[in-house]
Amino acid sequence: MGNLTGFFGSILAVYGLLLGGMFVFQRSMLYFPPGDQPVLTSVGGTGIEAVTVTTEDGLELVHWYRPPALPGGPVIVMFHGNAGHIGDRVPKYWPLLKAGFGVFFAEYRGYGGNPGSPNEAGLTADGRSVMTYLSAQG
């Protein structure tokens, strides 16, 4: 009985250490900002330009934007996910760009050379600032 108790106690201790480690390192397990920055010249000739948007907490984030071909046309907002940066995702949107849609390539805090560190509240603020910017564009 003592060996069985020790065995389950060891399993419980290892499980507790794993959970504690996951809690401590959860941000690094969720967000994978790359070390490099997207290069706008890599998408030359597409009409994509860099725009700077200020978030509600004062960060100035650089995004890429290609307005719609027709004034007032639809704009698709693209959030690239938890890894990579906006430069990695442009090829996926070629068909939409060629069809005349506007595409806003949103870059997060802590990604693509932008200041700050990614977290849920910050990423939500980043999204709101993008929508505010686009609303002001018409």
Short mmCIF file of N, CA and C in Angstrom, two decimals:
data_model
loop_
_atom_site.label_atom_id
_atom_site.label_comp_id
_atom_site.label_asym_id
_atom_site.label_seq_id
_atom_site.Cartn_x
_atom_site.Cartn_y
_atom_site.Cartn_z
N MET A 1 0.82 -1.20 0.00
CA MET A 1 0.00 0.00 0.00
C MET A 1 0.86 1.26 0.00
N GLY A 2 1.99 1.21 0.74
CA GLY A 2 2.88 2.36 0.81
C GLY A 2 3.51 2.69 -0.53
N ASN A 3 3.87 1.65 -1.30
CA ASN A 3 4.45 1.88 -2.63
C ASN A 3 3.43 2.52 -3.56
N LEU A 4 2.19 2.07 -3.45
CA LEU A 4 1.13 2.61 -4.30
C LEU A 4 0.86 4.08 -3.97
N THR A 5 0.86 4.40 -2.69
CA THR A 5 0.65 5.79 -2.27
C THR A 5 1.80 6.67 -2.75
N GLY A 6 3.02 6.17 -2.64
CA GLY A 6 4.18 6.93 -3.12
C GLY A 6 4.15 7.13 -4.62
N PHE A 7 3.70 6.10 -5.34
CA PHE A 7 3.61 6.19 -6.80
C PHE A 7 2.60 7.27 -7.21
N PHE A 8 1.41 7.22 -6.63
CA PHE A 8 0.39 8.21 -6.98
C PHE A 8 0.76 9.61 -6.48
N GLY A 9 1.47 9.66 -5.35
CA GLY A 9 1.96 10.95 -4.87
C GLY A 9 2.96 11.56 -5.83
N SER A 10 3.82 10.72 -6.39
CA SER A 10 4.81 11.19 -7.37
C SER A 10 4.12 11.69 -8.64
N ILE A 11 3.13 10.93 -9.10
CA ILE A 11 2.37 11.35 -10.29
C ILE A 11 1.68 12.68 -10.03
N LEU A 12 1.08 12.82 -8.86
CA LEU A 12 0.40 14.07 -8.51
C LEU A 12 1.39 15.23 -8.44
N ALA A 13 2.57 15.00 -7.92
CA ALA A 13 3.59 16.05 -7.83
C ALA A 13 4.05 16.48 -9.22
N VAL A 14 4.30 15.52 -10.10
CA VAL A 14 4.71 15.83 -11.47
C VAL A 14 3.61 16.60 -12.19
N TYR A 15 2.37 16.15 -12.01
CA TYR A 15 1.23 16.83 -12.62
C TYR A 15 1.13 18.28 -12.13
N GLY A 16 1.32 18.47 -10.83
CA GLY A 16 1.29 19.82 -10.27
C GLY A 16 2.40 20.70 -10.83
N LEU A 17 3.59 20.14 -11.00
CA LEU A 17 4.70 20.89 -11.58
C LEU A 17 4.40 21.27 -13.03
N LEU A 18 3.83 20.34 -13.78
CA LEU A 18 3.47 20.63 -15.17
C LEU A 18 2.43 21.74 -15.25
N LEU A 19 1.41 21.67 -14.41
CA LEU A 19 0.39 22.72 -14.41
C LEU A 19 0.98 24.06 -14.01
N GLY A 20 1.83 24.05 -12.99
CA GLY A 20 2.47 25.30 -12.57
C GLY A 20 3.33 25.89 -13.67
N GLY A 21 4.09 25.03 -14.35
CA GLY A 21 4.92 25.50 -15.47
C GLY A 21 4.09 26.07 -16.60
N MET A 22 2.97 25.40 -16.89
CA MET A 22 2.09 25.91 -17.95
C MET A 22 1.53 27.28 -17.57
N PHE A 23 1.19 27.46 -16.30
CA PHE A 23 0.66 28.75 -15.86
C PHE A 23 1.73 29.83 -15.99
N VAL A 24 2.92 29.54 -15.54
CA VAL A 24 4.00 30.53 -15.56
C VAL A 24 4.40 30.91 -16.99
N PHE A 25 4.43 29.93 -17.88
CA PHE A 25 4.91 30.16 -19.24
C PHE A 25 3.79 30.24 -20.28
N GLN A 26 2.56 30.50 -19.83
CA GLN A 26 1.44 30.46 -20.77
C GLN A 26 1.55 31.45 -21.92
N ARG A 27 2.05 32.65 -21.69
CA ARG A 27 2.17 33.62 -22.79
C ARG A 27 3.13 33.14 -23.87
N SER A 28 4.24 32.58 -23.44
CA SER A 28 5.20 32.11 -24.44
C SER A 28 4.69 30.88 -25.17
N MET A 29 3.69 30.21 -24.62
CA MET A 29 3.10 29.06 -25.29
C MET A 29 1.96 29.48 -26.22
N LEU A 30 1.43 30.69 -26.03
CA LEU A 30 0.32 31.18 -26.85
C LEU A 30 0.77 32.07 -27.99
N TYR A 31 1.75 32.91 -27.75
CA TYR A 31 2.16 33.91 -28.72
C TYR A 31 3.58 33.61 -29.20
N PHE A 32 3.76 33.61 -30.53
CA PHE A 32 5.06 33.28 -31.12
C PHE A 32 5.50 34.39 -32.07
N PRO A 33 5.78 35.60 -31.55
CA PRO A 33 6.22 36.65 -32.47
C PRO A 33 7.59 36.30 -33.06
N PRO A 34 7.72 36.45 -34.37
CA PRO A 34 9.01 36.13 -35.00
C PRO A 34 10.03 37.22 -34.71
N GLY A 35 11.28 36.90 -34.88
CA GLY A 35 12.34 37.88 -34.65
C GLY A 35 12.50 38.87 -35.79
N ASP A 36 12.00 38.52 -36.96
CA ASP A 36 12.17 39.42 -38.11
C ASP A 36 10.96 40.34 -38.29
N GLN A 37 11.14 41.35 -39.11
CA GLN A 37 10.07 42.30 -39.41
C GLN A 37 9.61 42.11 -40.84
N PRO A 38 8.32 42.35 -41.10
CA PRO A 38 7.85 42.27 -42.48
C PRO A 38 8.47 43.40 -43.31
N VAL A 39 8.74 43.12 -44.57
CA VAL A 39 9.36 44.09 -45.46
C VAL A 39 8.35 44.48 -46.53
N LEU A 40 7.92 45.74 -46.51
CA LEU A 40 6.88 46.20 -47.42
C LEU A 40 7.31 46.11 -48.88
N THR A 41 8.59 46.28 -49.15
CA THR A 41 9.05 46.21 -50.54
C THR A 41 8.86 44.81 -51.14
N SER A 42 8.67 43.81 -50.27
CA SER A 42 8.46 42.45 -50.77
C SER A 42 7.11 42.28 -51.45
N VAL A 43 6.22 43.24 -51.27
CA VAL A 43 4.90 43.19 -51.92
C VAL A 43 4.73 44.38 -52.85
N GLY A 44 5.85 44.86 -53.42
CA GLY A 44 5.82 46.01 -54.31
C GLY A 44 4.87 45.81 -55.48
N GLY A 45 4.28 46.91 -55.92
CA GLY A 45 3.37 46.87 -57.06
C GLY A 45 1.96 46.43 -56.74
N THR A 46 1.66 46.24 -55.46
CA THR A 46 0.33 45.78 -55.07
C THR A 46 -0.56 46.91 -54.57
N GLY A 47 0.04 48.07 -54.32
CA GLY A 47 -0.72 49.17 -53.75
C GLY A 47 -0.83 49.10 -52.24
N ILE A 48 -0.18 48.10 -51.63
CA ILE A 48 -0.20 47.99 -50.17
C ILE A 48 0.74 49.04 -49.60
N GLU A 49 0.27 49.74 -48.59
CA GLU A 49 1.09 50.76 -47.95
C GLU A 49 1.08 50.58 -46.44
N ALA A 50 2.11 51.08 -45.79
CA ALA A 50 2.18 51.02 -44.34
C ALA A 50 1.35 52.16 -43.75
N VAL A 51 0.56 51.84 -42.73
CA VAL A 51 -0.20 52.86 -42.02
C VAL A 51 0.07 52.68 -40.53
N THR A 52 0.11 53.79 -39.81
CA THR A 52 0.33 53.74 -38.37
C THR A 52 -0.97 54.10 -37.67
N VAL A 53 -1.36 53.26 -36.74
CA VAL A 53 -2.60 53.45 -35.99
C VAL A 53 -2.25 53.47 -34.51
N THR A 54 -2.79 54.45 -33.78
CA THR A 54 -2.54 54.55 -32.34
C THR A 54 -3.65 53.83 -31.59
N THR A 55 -3.27 52.94 -30.69
CA THR A 55 -4.25 52.19 -29.90
C THR A 55 -4.76 53.05 -28.75
N GLU A 56 -5.83 52.59 -28.11
CA GLU A 56 -6.41 53.35 -27.00
C GLU A 56 -5.46 53.45 -25.81
N ASP A 57 -4.47 52.55 -25.72
CA ASP A 57 -3.50 52.65 -24.63
C ASP A 57 -2.19 53.30 -25.08
N GLY A 58 -2.23 53.97 -26.24
CA GLY A 58 -1.13 54.83 -26.67
C GLY A 58 -0.03 54.20 -27.50
N LEU A 59 -0.14 52.94 -27.85
CA LEU A 59 0.89 52.32 -28.71
C LEU A 59 0.66 52.71 -30.16
N GLU A 60 1.73 52.97 -30.87
CA GLU A 60 1.64 53.24 -32.31
C GLU A 60 2.06 51.97 -33.04
N LEU A 61 1.07 51.35 -33.69
CA LEU A 61 1.31 50.09 -34.38
C LEU A 61 1.30 50.30 -35.89
N VAL A 62 2.26 49.68 -36.56
CA VAL A 62 2.35 49.77 -38.02
C VAL A 62 1.64 48.57 -38.62
N HIS A 63 0.72 48.84 -39.54
CA HIS A 63 -0.04 47.82 -40.25
C HIS A 63 0.18 48.03 -41.74
N TRP A 64 -0.35 47.13 -42.56
CA TRP A 64 -0.35 47.31 -44.01
C TRP A 64 -1.79 47.42 -44.48
N TYR A 65 -2.00 48.26 -45.48
CA TYR A 65 -3.37 48.48 -45.96
C TYR A 65 -3.36 48.73 -47.46
N ARG A 66 -4.27 48.08 -48.14
CA ARG A 66 -4.51 48.35 -49.54
C ARG A 66 -5.99 48.71 -49.64
N PRO A 67 -6.30 50.00 -49.91
CA PRO A 67 -7.70 50.42 -50.00
C PRO A 67 -8.42 49.68 -51.13
N PRO A 68 -9.74 49.63 -51.05
CA PRO A 68 -10.49 48.98 -52.13
C PRO A 68 -10.32 49.72 -53.45
N ALA A 69 -10.46 48.99 -54.55
CA ALA A 69 -10.31 49.59 -55.88
C ALA A 69 -11.37 50.66 -56.12
N LEU A 70 -12.57 50.43 -55.63
CA LEU A 70 -13.65 51.41 -55.78
C LEU A 70 -13.87 52.12 -54.45
N PRO A 71 -13.98 53.45 -54.45
CA PRO A 71 -14.23 54.17 -53.20
C PRO A 71 -15.48 53.61 -52.51
N GLY A 72 -15.37 53.39 -51.21
CA GLY A 72 -16.49 52.86 -50.45
C GLY A 72 -16.66 51.36 -50.60
N GLY A 73 -15.75 50.71 -51.32
CA GLY A 73 -15.83 49.27 -51.52
C GLY A 73 -15.51 48.51 -50.24
N PRO A 74 -15.76 47.20 -50.25
CA PRO A 74 -15.53 46.41 -49.04
C PRO A 74 -14.05 46.26 -48.69
N VAL A 75 -13.81 46.21 -47.39
CA VAL A 75 -12.45 46.02 -46.87
C VAL A 75 -12.47 44.78 -45.97
N ILE A 76 -11.54 43.91 -46.19
CA ILE A 76 -11.39 42.71 -45.36
C ILE A 76 -10.26 42.97 -44.38
N VAL A 77 -10.54 42.75 -43.10
CA VAL A 77 -9.51 42.92 -42.07
C VAL A 77 -8.92 41.55 -41.79
N MET A 78 -7.61 41.43 -41.95
CA MET A 78 -6.91 40.17 -41.79
C MET A 78 -6.05 40.21 -40.52
N PHE A 79 -6.34 39.31 -39.60
CA PHE A 79 -5.51 39.13 -38.41
C PHE A 79 -4.73 37.83 -38.62
N HIS A 80 -3.42 37.88 -38.55
CA HIS A 80 -2.59 36.77 -38.99
C HIS A 80 -2.49 35.59 -38.05
N GLY A 81 -2.97 35.67 -36.86
CA GLY A 81 -2.86 34.54 -35.93
C GLY A 81 -1.73 34.73 -34.94
N ASN A 82 -1.41 33.67 -34.21
CA ASN A 82 -0.47 33.82 -33.10
C ASN A 82 0.99 33.63 -33.47
N ALA A 83 1.28 33.35 -34.72
CA ALA A 83 2.67 33.16 -35.14
C ALA A 83 2.89 33.89 -36.46
N GLY A 84 4.14 34.19 -36.76
CA GLY A 84 4.44 34.89 -38.00
C GLY A 84 4.13 36.37 -37.92
N HIS A 85 4.02 37.00 -39.09
CA HIS A 85 3.67 38.41 -39.15
C HIS A 85 2.91 38.67 -40.45
N ILE A 86 2.51 39.92 -40.67
CA ILE A 86 1.65 40.23 -41.82
C ILE A 86 2.31 39.90 -43.15
N GLY A 87 3.62 40.04 -43.23
CA GLY A 87 4.31 39.74 -44.48
C GLY A 87 4.19 38.29 -44.90
N ASP A 88 4.00 37.41 -43.93
CA ASP A 88 3.85 35.98 -44.22
C ASP A 88 2.49 35.65 -44.83
N ARG A 89 1.51 36.52 -44.65
CA ARG A 89 0.14 36.18 -45.03
C ARG A 89 -0.34 36.82 -46.33
N VAL A 90 0.40 37.78 -46.86
CA VAL A 90 -0.04 38.49 -48.06
C VAL A 90 -0.37 37.54 -49.22
N PRO A 91 0.45 36.53 -49.51
CA PRO A 91 0.14 35.67 -50.66
C PRO A 91 -1.24 35.01 -50.59
N LYS A 92 -1.72 34.73 -49.38
CA LYS A 92 -3.04 34.11 -49.24
C LYS A 92 -4.16 35.03 -49.70
N TYR A 93 -3.88 36.32 -49.73
CA TYR A 93 -4.92 37.30 -50.05
C TYR A 93 -4.80 37.86 -51.46
N TRP A 94 -3.88 37.31 -52.29
CA TRP A 94 -3.75 37.79 -53.67
C TRP A 94 -5.08 37.77 -54.41
N PRO A 95 -5.86 36.69 -54.33
CA PRO A 95 -7.13 36.68 -55.08
C PRO A 95 -8.06 37.84 -54.69
N LEU A 96 -8.10 38.17 -53.41
CA LEU A 96 -8.96 39.27 -52.96
C LEU A 96 -8.42 40.62 -53.43
N LEU A 97 -7.10 40.77 -53.37
CA LEU A 97 -6.49 42.01 -53.85
C LEU A 97 -6.74 42.18 -55.34
N LYS A 98 -6.58 41.10 -56.10
CA LYS A 98 -6.80 41.16 -57.55
C LYS A 98 -8.25 41.43 -57.89
N ALA A 99 -9.17 40.99 -57.02
CA ALA A 99 -10.60 41.21 -57.25
C ALA A 99 -11.03 42.63 -56.87
N GLY A 100 -10.12 43.43 -56.32
CA GLY A 100 -10.44 44.82 -55.99
C GLY A 100 -10.88 45.07 -54.57
N PHE A 101 -10.89 44.04 -53.74
CA PHE A 101 -11.23 44.24 -52.33
C PHE A 101 -10.12 45.03 -51.65
N GLY A 102 -10.50 45.82 -50.67
CA GLY A 102 -9.51 46.41 -49.80
C GLY A 102 -9.12 45.36 -48.78
N VAL A 103 -7.86 45.33 -48.40
CA VAL A 103 -7.41 44.39 -47.37
C VAL A 103 -6.55 45.16 -46.37
N PHE A 104 -6.91 45.04 -45.11
CA PHE A 104 -6.15 45.64 -44.02
C PHE A 104 -5.43 44.51 -43.30
N PHE A 105 -4.10 44.50 -43.40
CA PHE A 105 -3.28 43.48 -42.76
C PHE A 105 -2.90 43.99 -41.37
N ALA A 106 -3.64 43.55 -40.36
CA ALA A 106 -3.44 44.04 -39.00
C ALA A 106 -2.25 43.34 -38.34
N GLU A 107 -1.36 44.13 -37.80
CA GLU A 107 -0.20 43.60 -37.08
C GLU A 107 -0.40 43.89 -35.60
N TYR A 108 -0.02 42.95 -34.76
CA TYR A 108 -0.25 43.06 -33.33
C TYR A 108 0.90 43.74 -32.59
N ARG A 109 0.61 44.17 -31.40
CA ARG A 109 1.66 44.63 -30.49
C ARG A 109 2.63 43.48 -30.24
N GLY A 110 3.91 43.81 -30.26
CA GLY A 110 4.93 42.80 -30.02
C GLY A 110 5.28 41.97 -31.25
N TYR A 111 4.59 42.18 -32.35
CA TYR A 111 4.85 41.44 -33.59
C TYR A 111 5.34 42.41 -34.66
N GLY A 112 6.15 41.92 -35.57
CA GLY A 112 6.56 42.70 -36.73
C GLY A 112 7.27 44.01 -36.40
N GLY A 113 7.97 44.04 -35.28
CA GLY A 113 8.68 45.25 -34.89
C GLY A 113 7.84 46.27 -34.13
N ASN A 114 6.57 45.96 -33.88
CA ASN A 114 5.72 46.88 -33.12
C ASN A 114 6.04 46.81 -31.63
N PRO A 115 5.83 47.92 -30.91
CA PRO A 115 6.10 47.93 -29.48
C PRO A 115 5.06 47.13 -28.71
N GLY A 116 5.36 46.84 -27.46
CA GLY A 116 4.41 46.17 -26.58
C GLY A 116 4.59 44.67 -26.54
N SER A 117 3.78 44.04 -25.71
CA SER A 117 3.78 42.58 -25.58
C SER A 117 2.37 42.08 -25.80
N PRO A 118 2.21 40.97 -26.51
CA PRO A 118 0.87 40.47 -26.78
C PRO A 118 0.20 39.91 -25.54
N ASN A 119 -1.06 40.24 -25.38
CA ASN A 119 -1.92 39.65 -24.36
C ASN A 119 -3.36 39.85 -24.83
N GLU A 120 -4.30 39.19 -24.21
CA GLU A 120 -5.68 39.22 -24.70
C GLU A 120 -6.26 40.63 -24.72
N ALA A 121 -6.10 41.38 -23.64
CA ALA A 121 -6.66 42.74 -23.59
C ALA A 121 -6.00 43.64 -24.63
N GLY A 122 -4.69 43.51 -24.80
CA GLY A 122 -3.99 44.32 -25.78
C GLY A 122 -4.38 44.00 -27.21
N LEU A 123 -4.54 42.72 -27.52
CA LEU A 123 -4.93 42.34 -28.88
C LEU A 123 -6.35 42.82 -29.19
N THR A 124 -7.21 42.80 -28.18
CA THR A 124 -8.56 43.33 -28.37
C THR A 124 -8.50 44.83 -28.65
N ALA A 125 -7.66 45.54 -27.91
CA ALA A 125 -7.48 46.98 -28.14
C ALA A 125 -6.91 47.24 -29.53
N ASP A 126 -6.01 46.39 -29.98
CA ASP A 126 -5.44 46.53 -31.32
C ASP A 126 -6.53 46.40 -32.37
N GLY A 127 -7.40 45.42 -32.21
CA GLY A 127 -8.50 45.23 -33.15
C GLY A 127 -9.46 46.40 -33.17
N ARG A 128 -9.76 46.94 -31.99
CA ARG A 128 -10.65 48.12 -31.93
C ARG A 128 -10.02 49.31 -32.63
N SER A 129 -8.72 49.50 -32.46
CA SER A 129 -8.06 50.64 -33.09
C SER A 129 -8.07 50.51 -34.61
N VAL A 130 -7.94 49.29 -35.11
CA VAL A 130 -8.01 49.05 -36.56
C VAL A 130 -9.40 49.42 -37.08
N MET A 131 -10.44 48.98 -36.38
CA MET A 131 -11.80 49.26 -36.82
C MET A 131 -12.10 50.76 -36.75
N THR A 132 -11.59 51.44 -35.73
CA THR A 132 -11.77 52.89 -35.63
C THR A 132 -11.09 53.59 -36.80
N TYR A 133 -9.88 53.16 -37.13
CA TYR A 133 -9.14 53.73 -38.26
C TYR A 133 -9.93 53.55 -39.55
N LEU A 134 -10.40 52.34 -39.80
CA LEU A 134 -11.12 52.07 -41.05
C LEU A 134 -12.44 52.83 -41.11
N SER A 135 -13.12 52.97 -39.99
CA SER A 135 -14.37 53.75 -39.96
C SER A 135 -14.10 55.20 -40.35
N ALA A 136 -12.97 55.73 -39.91
CA ALA A 136 -12.63 57.11 -40.24
C ALA A 136 -12.26 57.27 -41.72
N GLN A 137 -11.86 56.17 -42.36
CA GLN A 137 -11.51 56.22 -43.79
C GLN A 137 -12.75 56.28 -44.68
N GLY A 138 -13.88 55.90 -44.13
CA GLY A 138 -15.12 55.94 -44.91
C GLY A 138 -15.50 54.64 -45.39
#
